[in-house]
CSV table of C-alpha atoms in Angstrom, one decimal:
chain,number,residue,atom,x,y,z
A,1,MET,CA,-4.4,11.0,-12.2
A,2,CYS,CA,-1.5,8.7,-10.7
A,3,ILE,CA,-2.7,5.6,-9.2
A,4,SER,CA,-0.3,3.3,-7.1
A,5,TYR,CA,-0.6,-0.3,-6.5
A,6,LEU,CA,-1.0,0.6,-2.7
A,7,ASP,CA,-3.7,2.9,-3.3
A,8,CYS,CA,-5.6,-0.1,-5.4
A,9,GLY,CA,-4.9,-2.4,-2.6
A,10,VAL,CA,-6.7,-0.1,-0.1
A,11,GLU,CA,-9.4,0.4,-2.5
A,12,TYR,CA,-9.8,-3.4,-3.0
A,13,GLN,CA,-10.7,-3.9,0.8
A,14,ASN,CA,-13.0,-0.7,0.9
A,15,ARG,CA,-15.2,-1.7,-2.4
A,16,ALA,CA,-14.8,-5.4,-1.9
A,17,ALA,CA,-16.5,-4.9,1.5
A,18,ALA,CA,-19.3,-2.7,-0.7
A,19,GLY,CA,-19.5,-5.2,-3.3
A,20,SER,CA,-18.0,-2.9,-6.1
A,21,ILE,CA,-15.4,-5.3,-7.3
A,22,GLU,CA,-16.2,-4.3,-10.9
A,23,SER,CA,-15.0,-0.7,-10.3
A,24,LEU,CA,-11.7,-2.3,-8.8
A,25,HIS,CA,-11.1,-4.1,-12.1
A,26,VAL,CA,-11.2,-1.0,-14.1
A,27,ASN,CA,-8.9,0.7,-12.0
A,28,PHE,CA,-6.3,-2.1,-12.3
A,29,THR,CA,-7.1,-2.0,-16.0
A,30,ARG,CA,-6.1,1.9,-16.2
A,31,LEU,CA,-3.1,1.2,-14.0
A,32,SER,CA,-2.0,-1.3,-16.5
A,33,ASN,CA,-2.7,1.0,-19.5
A,34,LEU,CA,-0.7,3.6,-17.7
A,35,LYS,CA,2.2,1.3,-17.5
A,36,ASP,CA,2.0,0.1,-20.9
A,37,LEU,CA,1.9,3.8,-22.0
A,38,GLU,CA,5.0,4.6,-19.9
A,39,VAL,CA,7.0,1.8,-21.7
A,40,MET,CA,5.6,2.9,-25.2
A,41,GLU,CA,6.9,6.4,-24.3
A,42,LYS,CA,10.3,5.0,-23.2
A,43,GLU,CA,10.6,3.1,-26.5
A,44,TRP,CA,9.6,6.1,-28.8
A,45,ARG,CA,12.2,8.0,-27.2
A,46,GLU,CA,14.8,5.2,-27.7
A,47,VAL,CA,14.0,5.1,-31.5
A,48,GLU,CA,14.1,8.9,-31.9
A,49,GLU,CA,17.7,8.8,-30.2
A,50,GLN,CA,18.5,6.2,-32.8
A,51,VAL,CA,17.3,8.2,-35.6
A,52,GLU,CA,19.4,11.1,-34.7
A,53,ARG,CA,22.5,8.9,-34.1
A,54,LEU,CA,22.1,7.6,-37.5
A,55,MET,CA,21.6,11.0,-39.1
A,56,SER,CA,24.7,12.0,-37.3
A,57,GLY,CA,26.6,9.3,-39.4
A,58,GLN,CA,26.8,6.8,-36.6
A,59,GLY,CA,25.8,3.1,-36.9
A,60,SER,CA,23.9,0.6,-34.9
A,61,GLU,CA,24.9,-2.9,-34.0
A,62,ASP,CA,23.3,-5.7,-36.6
A,63,THR,CA,20.3,-7.2,-34.9
A,64,GLY,CA,19.3,-9.4,-37.9
A,65,CYS,CA,16.7,-8.5,-40.7
A,66,ASP,CA,13.1,-8.0,-40.2
A,67,MET,CA,12.3,-9.0,-43.6
A,68,CYS,CA,15.1,-11.6,-45.0
A,69,PRO,CA,13.6,-13.8,-47.8
A,70,GLU,CA,14.7,-17.4,-48.2
A,71,GLN,CA,16.5,-16.2,-51.5
A,72,CYS,CA,18.6,-13.7,-49.6
A,73,LYS,CA,21.9,-15.5,-48.7
A,74,PRO,CA,24.5,-14.4,-46.6
A,75,ALA,CA,26.9,-11.8,-48.5
A,76,THR,CA,30.1,-13.7,-49.3
A,77,LEU,CA,32.8,-11.8,-51.4
A,78,LYS,CA,33.9,-13.3,-54.7
A,79,LYS,CA,30.9,-15.6,-54.4
A,80,THR,CA,27.4,-13.9,-54.2
A,81,VAL,CA,28.8,-10.1,-54.0
A,82,THR,CA,31.4,-8.1,-55.6
A,83,TYR,CA,32.4,-4.7,-54.4
A,84,ILE,CA,34.2,-2.0,-56.4
A,85,VAL,CA,36.0,0.6,-54.8
A,86,CYS,CA,37.0,4.0,-57.0
A,87,ALA,CA,38.9,6.7,-56.2
A,88,VAL,CA,38.8,10.7,-57.1
A,89,ILE,CA,41.8,12.5,-56.5
A,90,PHE,CA,42.6,16.1,-57.4
A,91,ASN,CA,45.9,18.2,-57.4
A,92,GLU,CA,45.8,21.9,-56.8
A,93,LYS,CA,45.2,22.6,-60.6
A,94,GLU,CA,41.8,20.5,-60.1
A,95,GLU,CA,43.4,18.0,-62.3
A,96,VAL,CA,42.1,14.6,-61.6
A,97,LEU,CA,44.4,11.3,-61.2
A,98,MET,CA,44.0,8.8,-63.8
A,99,VAL,CA,45.6,5.5,-64.6
A,100,GLN,CA,46.2,3.8,-68.0
A,101,GLU,CA,45.0,0.2,-68.1
A,102,ALA,CA,47.2,-2.7,-68.6
A,103,ARG,CA,44.4,-5.3,-69.0
A,104,GLN,CA,44.3,-6.6,-72.7
A,105,ASP,CA,40.3,-6.0,-73.0
A,106,CYS,CA,41.0,-2.2,-72.3
A,107,TYR,CA,44.7,-2.1,-72.9
A,108,LYS,CA,46.1,1.8,-73.1
A,109,GLN,CA,42.6,3.2,-72.1
A,110,TRP,CA,42.4,5.3,-69.2
A,111,TYR,CA,40.4,5.2,-66.2
A,112,LEU,CA,40.1,6.5,-62.4
A,113,PRO,CA,42.2,4.1,-60.0
A,114,ALA,CA,39.6,1.4,-59.2
A,115,GLY,CA,39.3,-2.3,-58.5
A,116,ARG,CA,37.9,-5.0,-56.6
A,117,VAL,CA,37.7,-5.4,-52.7
A,118,GLU,CA,39.7,-8.4,-51.5
A,119,VAL,CA,38.6,-11.0,-49.2
A,120,GLY,CA,39.5,-9.7,-45.4
A,121,GLU,CA,39.7,-6.0,-46.5
A,122,SER,CA,37.6,-3.3,-45.5
A,123,LEU,CA,36.7,-0.7,-48.2
A,124,GLU,CA,38.9,1.9,-47.0
A,125,GLU,CA,41.8,-0.4,-47.4
A,126,ALA,CA,40.8,-1.5,-50.7
A,127,MET,CA,40.8,2.0,-51.9
A,128,ARG,CA,44.0,2.6,-50.4
A,129,ARG,CA,45.7,-0.5,-51.9
A,130,GLU,CA,44.2,0.2,-55.4
A,131,VAL,CA,45.6,3.8,-55.7
A,132,LYS,CA,48.8,2.5,-54.4
A,133,GLU,CA,49.2,-0.5,-56.9
A,134,GLU,CA,47.7,1.5,-60.1
A,135,ALA,CA,48.9,5.1,-59.6
A,136,GLY,CA,51.9,5.0,-57.1
A,137,PHE,CA,50.6,7.2,-54.3
A,138,ASP,CA,49.5,6.6,-50.9
A,139,CYS,CA,46.1,8.4,-49.9
A,140,GLU,CA,43.5,8.9,-47.4
A,141,PRO,CA,39.8,8.8,-47.9
A,142,ILE,CA,38.2,12.2,-47.3
A,143,THR,CA,34.6,11.1,-47.9
A,144,LEU,CA,32.4,8.6,-50.1
A,145,LEU,CA,31.0,10.6,-53.3
A,146,LEU,CA,28.5,8.4,-54.4
A,147,ILE,CA,27.3,4.7,-54.0
A,148,GLN,CA,26.3,3.0,-57.4
A,149,GLU,CA,24.6,-0.5,-57.4
A,150,GLN,CA,23.5,-2.9,-60.0
A,151,GLY,CA,21.7,-5.2,-57.2
A,152,PRO,CA,23.2,-6.8,-54.3
A,153,GLN,CA,25.5,-8.8,-56.2
A,154,TRP,CA,27.5,-5.5,-57.7
A,155,ILE,CA,28.1,-2.0,-55.7
A,156,ARG,CA,30.7,0.5,-56.1
A,157,PHE,CA,31.9,2.7,-53.5
A,158,ASN,CA,33.2,5.9,-54.9
A,159,PHE,CA,35.7,7.8,-52.6
A,160,LEU,CA,36.9,11.2,-52.7
A,161,ALA,CA,40.6,11.1,-51.4
A,162,LYS,CA,43.8,12.8,-51.1
A,163,ILE,CA,47.4,12.0,-51.4
A,164,THR,CA,49.5,11.4,-48.5
A,165,GLY,CA,52.6,10.2,-50.0
A,166,GLY,CA,54.3,8.2,-53.0
A,167,SER,CA,55.0,9.2,-56.3
A,168,LEU,CA,53.2,9.1,-59.8
A,169,LYS,CA,53.7,5.8,-61.6
A,170,THR,CA,55.5,6.0,-64.6
A,171,LEU,CA,56.1,3.7,-67.8
A,172,LEU,CA,59.1,2.4,-66.1
A,173,GLU,CA,57.1,0.9,-63.4
A,174,ALA,CA,54.4,-0.6,-65.4
A,175,ASP,CA,53.1,-4.2,-64.4
A,176,GLN,CA,49.8,-6.1,-64.6
A,177,GLU,CA,47.9,-3.4,-62.3
A,178,SER,CA,48.7,-0.5,-64.8
A,179,LEU,CA,50.8,0.9,-67.3
A,180,GLN,CA,51.3,4.6,-65.7
A,181,ALA,CA,49.2,7.2,-64.0
A,182,GLY,CA,48.8,10.7,-65.0
A,183,TRP,CA,47.0,14.2,-64.4
A,184,TRP,CA,44.1,14.9,-66.6
A,185,ASP,CA,42.6,18.3,-66.8
A,186,ARG,CA,39.1,17.0,-68.2
A,187,LYS,CA,40.1,19.0,-71.6
A,188,ALA,CA,42.7,17.1,-73.4
A,189,VAL,CA,41.6,14.3,-75.5
A,190,LEU,CA,42.2,11.1,-73.6
A,191,PRO,CA,41.1,7.6,-74.5
A,192,LEU,CA,38.7,6.7,-71.5
A,193,ARG,CA,37.9,3.0,-70.8
A,194,GLY,CA,34.3,4.1,-69.8
A,195,ARG,CA,32.5,7.4,-69.7
A,196,ASP,CA,31.0,6.4,-66.6
A,197,ILE,CA,33.5,8.1,-64.4
A,198,ILE,CA,32.7,11.6,-65.9
A,199,ARG,CA,29.8,11.7,-63.5
A,200,ILE,CA,32.0,10.5,-60.7
A,201,ILE,CA,34.5,13.4,-61.4
A,202,ASP,CA,32.1,15.8,-61.7
A,203,CYS,CA,30.7,14.8,-58.3
A,204,GLY,CA,34.1,15.1,-56.9
A,205,LEU,CA,34.5,18.4,-58.1
A,206,LYS,CA,31.2,19.6,-57.0
A,207,TYR,CA,31.8,18.3,-53.5
A,208,CYS,CA,35.2,20.2,-53.1
A,209,GLN,CA,33.9,23.3,-54.2
A,210,GLU,CA,30.6,23.2,-51.9
A,211,PRO,CA,30.0,20.0,-49.8
A,212,TRP,CA,26.3,19.0,-50.1
A,213,HIS,CA,26.3,16.1,-47.3
A,214,PRO,CA,28.4,15.6,-44.3
A,215,VAL,CA,31.7,13.6,-44.3
A,216,THR,CA,30.5,9.9,-44.8
A,217,LEU,CA,32.8,7.0,-44.6
A,218,PRO,CA,32.1,3.1,-44.0
A,219,LEU,CA,31.8,2.3,-40.4
A,220,ASP,CA,33.6,-1.0,-39.0
A,221,LEU,CA,30.5,-2.9,-37.8
A,222,SER,CA,29.9,-6.4,-39.1
A,223,CYS,CA,26.6,-7.5,-41.2
A,224,ARG,CA,25.7,-10.7,-42.8
A,225,HIS,CA,23.4,-9.6,-45.5
A,226,ILE,CA,23.3,-6.3,-48.1
A,227,VAL,CA,20.4,-4.7,-45.7
A,228,GLN,CA,18.6,-1.5,-46.1
A,229,LYS,CA,17.8,0.0,-42.8
A,230,LEU,CA,14.9,2.3,-43.2
A,231,ILE,CA,14.2,5.7,-41.6
A,232,LEU,CA,11.0,5.9,-43.7
A,233,VAL,CA,8.8,8.9,-43.3
A,234,PHE,CA,5.7,10.5,-44.5
A,235,THR,CA,4.9,14.3,-44.2
A,236,ASN,CA,2.2,16.4,-44.9
A,237,ALA,CA,1.6,19.8,-46.0
A,238,ALA,CA,1.7,21.5,-42.4
A,239,ASP,CA,5.4,19.6,-42.1
A,240,LYS,CA,3.9,16.8,-39.6
A,241,ILE,CA,6.2,14.2,-40.2
A,242,TRP,CA,5.7,10.3,-39.2
A,243,LEU,CA,8.0,7.2,-38.8
A,244,LEU,CA,7.0,3.7,-39.8
A,245,LEU,CA,8.2,1.4,-37.1
A,246,ILE,CA,8.1,-2.4,-36.4
A,247,LYS,CA,6.4,-3.0,-32.8
A,248,ALA,CA,8.3,-6.2,-31.6
A,249,PRO,CA,10.4,-7.1,-30.0
A,250,GLY,CA,10.3,-3.4,-29.0
A,251,LEU,CA,9.7,-0.5,-31.4
A,252,HIS,CA,12.2,-0.1,-33.9
A,253,LEU,CA,13.4,0.9,-37.2
A,254,PRO,CA,12.6,-1.7,-40.0
A,255,SER,CA,15.4,-3.6,-42.0
A,256,ALA,CA,15.2,-5.7,-44.9
A,257,ALA,CA,17.5,-7.4,-47.1
A,258,ALA,CA,18.2,-7.0,-50.7
A,259,VAL,CA,17.2,-9.5,-53.2
A,260,LYS,CA,19.3,-10.1,-56.3
A,261,THR,CA,16.5,-9.7,-58.9
A,262,HIS,CA,16.1,-6.2,-58.0
A,263,ALA,CA,18.0,-2.9,-56.9
A,264,VAL,CA,19.3,-2.7,-53.6
A,265,THR,CA,16.8,0.1,-52.5
A,266,TRP,CA,13.9,-2.3,-53.3
A,267,ALA,CA,14.1,-3.7,-49.9
A,268,ALA,CA,12.2,-0.4,-49.0
A,269,ASN,CA,9.5,-1.4,-51.2
A,270,MET,CA,9.1,-4.7,-49.7
A,271,VAL,CA,8.7,-3.2,-46.2
A,272,VAL,CA,6.0,-0.7,-47.8
A,273,GLN,CA,4.1,-3.5,-49.5
A,274,GLU,CA,4.0,-5.6,-46.4
A,275,ALA,CA,2.9,-2.7,-44.2
A,276,LEU,CA,0.6,-0.9,-46.3
A,277,PRO,CA,-0.4,-3.2,-49.1
A,278,THR,CA,-3.3,-1.3,-50.4
A,279,ALA,CA,-1.8,2.1,-50.0
A,280,TYR,CA,1.4,0.9,-51.7
A,281,TYR,CA,0.0,1.3,-55.4
A,282,ASP,CA,-0.8,4.8,-54.7
A,283,HIS,CA,2.8,5.9,-53.3
A,284,ASP,CA,6.2,6.2,-54.3
A,285,VAL,CA,8.9,4.9,-52.1
A,286,ASN,CA,11.8,7.1,-52.7
A,287,THR,CA,15.4,6.2,-51.0
A,288,LEU,CA,16.8,9.7,-50.9
A,289,GLY,CA,20.1,8.7,-49.8
A,290,VAL,CA,22.4,7.2,-47.0
A,291,PHE,CA,23.2,8.6,-43.7
A,292,SER,CA,25.9,5.9,-42.8
A,293,LEU,CA,26.8,2.5,-44.0
A,294,GLN,CA,28.4,-0.5,-42.1
A,295,HIS,CA,30.9,-2.8,-43.1
A,296,SER,CA,33.4,-5.2,-41.7
A,297,GLY,CA,34.6,-7.5,-44.2
A,298,ARG,CA,37.0,-9.4,-41.8
A,299,GLN,CA,35.5,-12.9,-42.2
A,300,GLN,CA,34.5,-14.2,-45.6
A,301,GLY,CA,30.7,-15.3,-45.7
A,302,ARG,CA,30.0,-13.8,-42.0
A,303,THR,CA,30.6,-10.0,-42.2
A,304,ASP,CA,31.0,-9.4,-46.1
A,305,GLY,CA,27.3,-7.6,-45.8
A,306,VAL,CA,26.6,-4.0,-45.9
A,307,CYS,CA,24.3,-2.1,-43.9
A,308,PHE,CA,22.8,1.0,-45.5
A,309,ASN,CA,21.2,3.5,-43.1
A,310,THR,CA,19.0,5.1,-45.4
A,311,LEU,CA,16.2,8.0,-45.6
A,312,VAL,CA,13.1,6.8,-47.3
A,313,ALA,CA,10.1,9.1,-48.1
A,314,LEU,CA,6.7,7.8,-48.8
A,315,VAL,CA,5.1,10.5,-51.3
A,316,PRO,CA,1.6,10.1,-52.8
A,317,ASP,CA,1.3,9.5,-56.4
A,318,ARG,CA,0.4,12.9,-57.8
A,319,VAL,CA,-1.6,11.1,-60.6
A,320,GLN,CA,-4.8,9.4,-59.1
A,321,ARG,CA,-7.5,7.2,-60.7
A,322,ASN,CA,-11.1,6.4,-59.7
A,323,GLN,CA,-12.6,3.1,-59.9
A,324,ASP,CA,-13.2,3.7,-63.8
A,325,GLY,CA,-9.5,4.2,-64.2
A,326,GLU,CA,-10.0,8.0,-64.9
A,327,LYS,CA,-7.5,10.6,-63.8
A,328,VAL,CA,-8.8,12.7,-60.8
A,329,GLU,CA,-7.2,15.4,-58.7
A,330,SER,CA,-4.9,14.6,-56.0
A,331,THR,CA,-5.7,16.1,-52.6
A,332,GLY,CA,-2.9,16.3,-50.0
A,333,MET,CA,-3.2,13.7,-47.1
A,334,LEU,CA,-3.4,15.1,-43.6
A,335,GLN,CA,-2.4,11.6,-42.2
A,336,PRO,CA,-0.2,8.9,-43.5
A,337,PRO,CA,-2.0,5.9,-45.1
A,338,PRO,CA,-3.5,3.4,-42.5
A,339,VAL,CA,-1.3,0.5,-41.5
A,340,GLU,CA,-3.0,-2.8,-42.6
A,341,ASN,CA,-0.4,-5.1,-40.9
A,342,PRO,CA,-0.6,-5.3,-37.3
A,343,ARG,CA,3.1,-5.8,-37.2
A,344,TYR,CA,3.7,-2.0,-38.0
A,345,LEU,CA,2.7,1.4,-36.7
A,346,TRP,CA,3.2,5.1,-37.5
A,347,HIS,CA,4.8,7.3,-34.9
A,348,GLU,CA,4.4,10.9,-35.1
A,349,VAL,CA,7.9,12.7,-34.5
A,350,HIS,CA,7.1,15.5,-31.9
A,351,LYS,CA,10.6,16.4,-30.9
A,352,GLN,CA,11.1,19.7,-32.5
A,353,THR,CA,14.8,19.5,-33.1
A,354,LEU,CA,14.4,16.1,-34.7
A,355,ARG,CA,11.6,17.0,-36.9
A,356,GLU,CA,13.3,20.0,-38.3
A,357,LYS,CA,16.5,18.0,-39.2
A,358,LEU,CA,14.3,15.3,-41.0
A,359,LEU,CA,12.5,17.7,-43.0
A,360,GLU,CA,15.5,19.9,-43.8
A,361,LYS,CA,17.1,16.3,-45.1
A,362,ILE,CA,13.9,15.3,-47.0
A,363,LYS,CA,13.6,19.0,-49.0
A,364,ASN,CA,17.5,19.3,-49.5
A,365,THR,CA,18.4,15.5,-49.7
A,366,SER,CA,21.8,16.8,-48.3
A,367,ILE,CA,23.0,13.0,-47.7
A,368,LEU,CA,25.2,10.5,-49.4
A,369,PRO,CA,23.5,9.4,-52.9
A,370,LEU,CA,22.9,6.0,-53.5
A,371,HIS,CA,22.0,5.1,-57.2
A,372,SER,CA,20.9,2.3,-59.1
A,373,MET,CA,22.7,1.4,-62.6
A,374,TYR,CA,19.7,-0.7,-63.5
């Protein structure tokens, strides 16, 4: 039943004359509740639209962190953070481009074209520069393959790329960047600087043969910290799905800055600990991957941060224990665990297309992986 302000005014005159002011107060309360509900529904729609944008690979403007502990200083390249870029490039024979190191600590060993991001560079610019300096080729990124991290102070961005020009660097062009470049069929014996690149190369081959996530490249949007923005979901056996949101100012997805003593993805654990302190110990907080990431790097200390827009699943621990510490059979939960912090709430996703997209991503993890190297 819709009640207008005018209707309430007429009802006030009639009922005041009859001595029924209490009934009027109830109607004004109902009107206020209706207006609040309309605002809430509008905010829910806006959140769902934002989730859809992030899932499609878009970003969102940095509005600060909901959880930014005092020890989380703004990211400053060469001071508090180090970003590494690495390129995986194949030729028509599926041979991978390799470079021979000139550094004394790994002299004449072979590795993928890789190096540190310099102040003022974007991640893509750094990747192009490293490939040109070390291998002699011009290139363009195709997609990020894998992100690896050792906490917010060291993150490696591994790109799949293609050659657009230039020529293979030879021994005659040796310099401090590299001795030479060459193509490796992955069968010939080659002294490698580190076997960590085998996983990256395999990842590149797999993506070339059958891409398992959409093309994902860094978005030129600034961020001050290393931040995890969370699409944090809970699902049940009936494929219902809920989003964990923060209420004010306005409903929105939670974001948390990474702390240097933990993996970048520990930020999601901090949010769950704050929102659901009791349930936290009975659930796993799984960062499934990255929908998109944002980085600018134009101003040192002001835009050196990275925002990872991630999909995180809150999953009940399969092993449950009673008060005596004995294992008991876990039963599926029909509802998400209750929120204990009034700052948060669960919102059930009713939009069919969004619900189906989220469930597909959760079940198949078809998004850019973010792996801890701890």
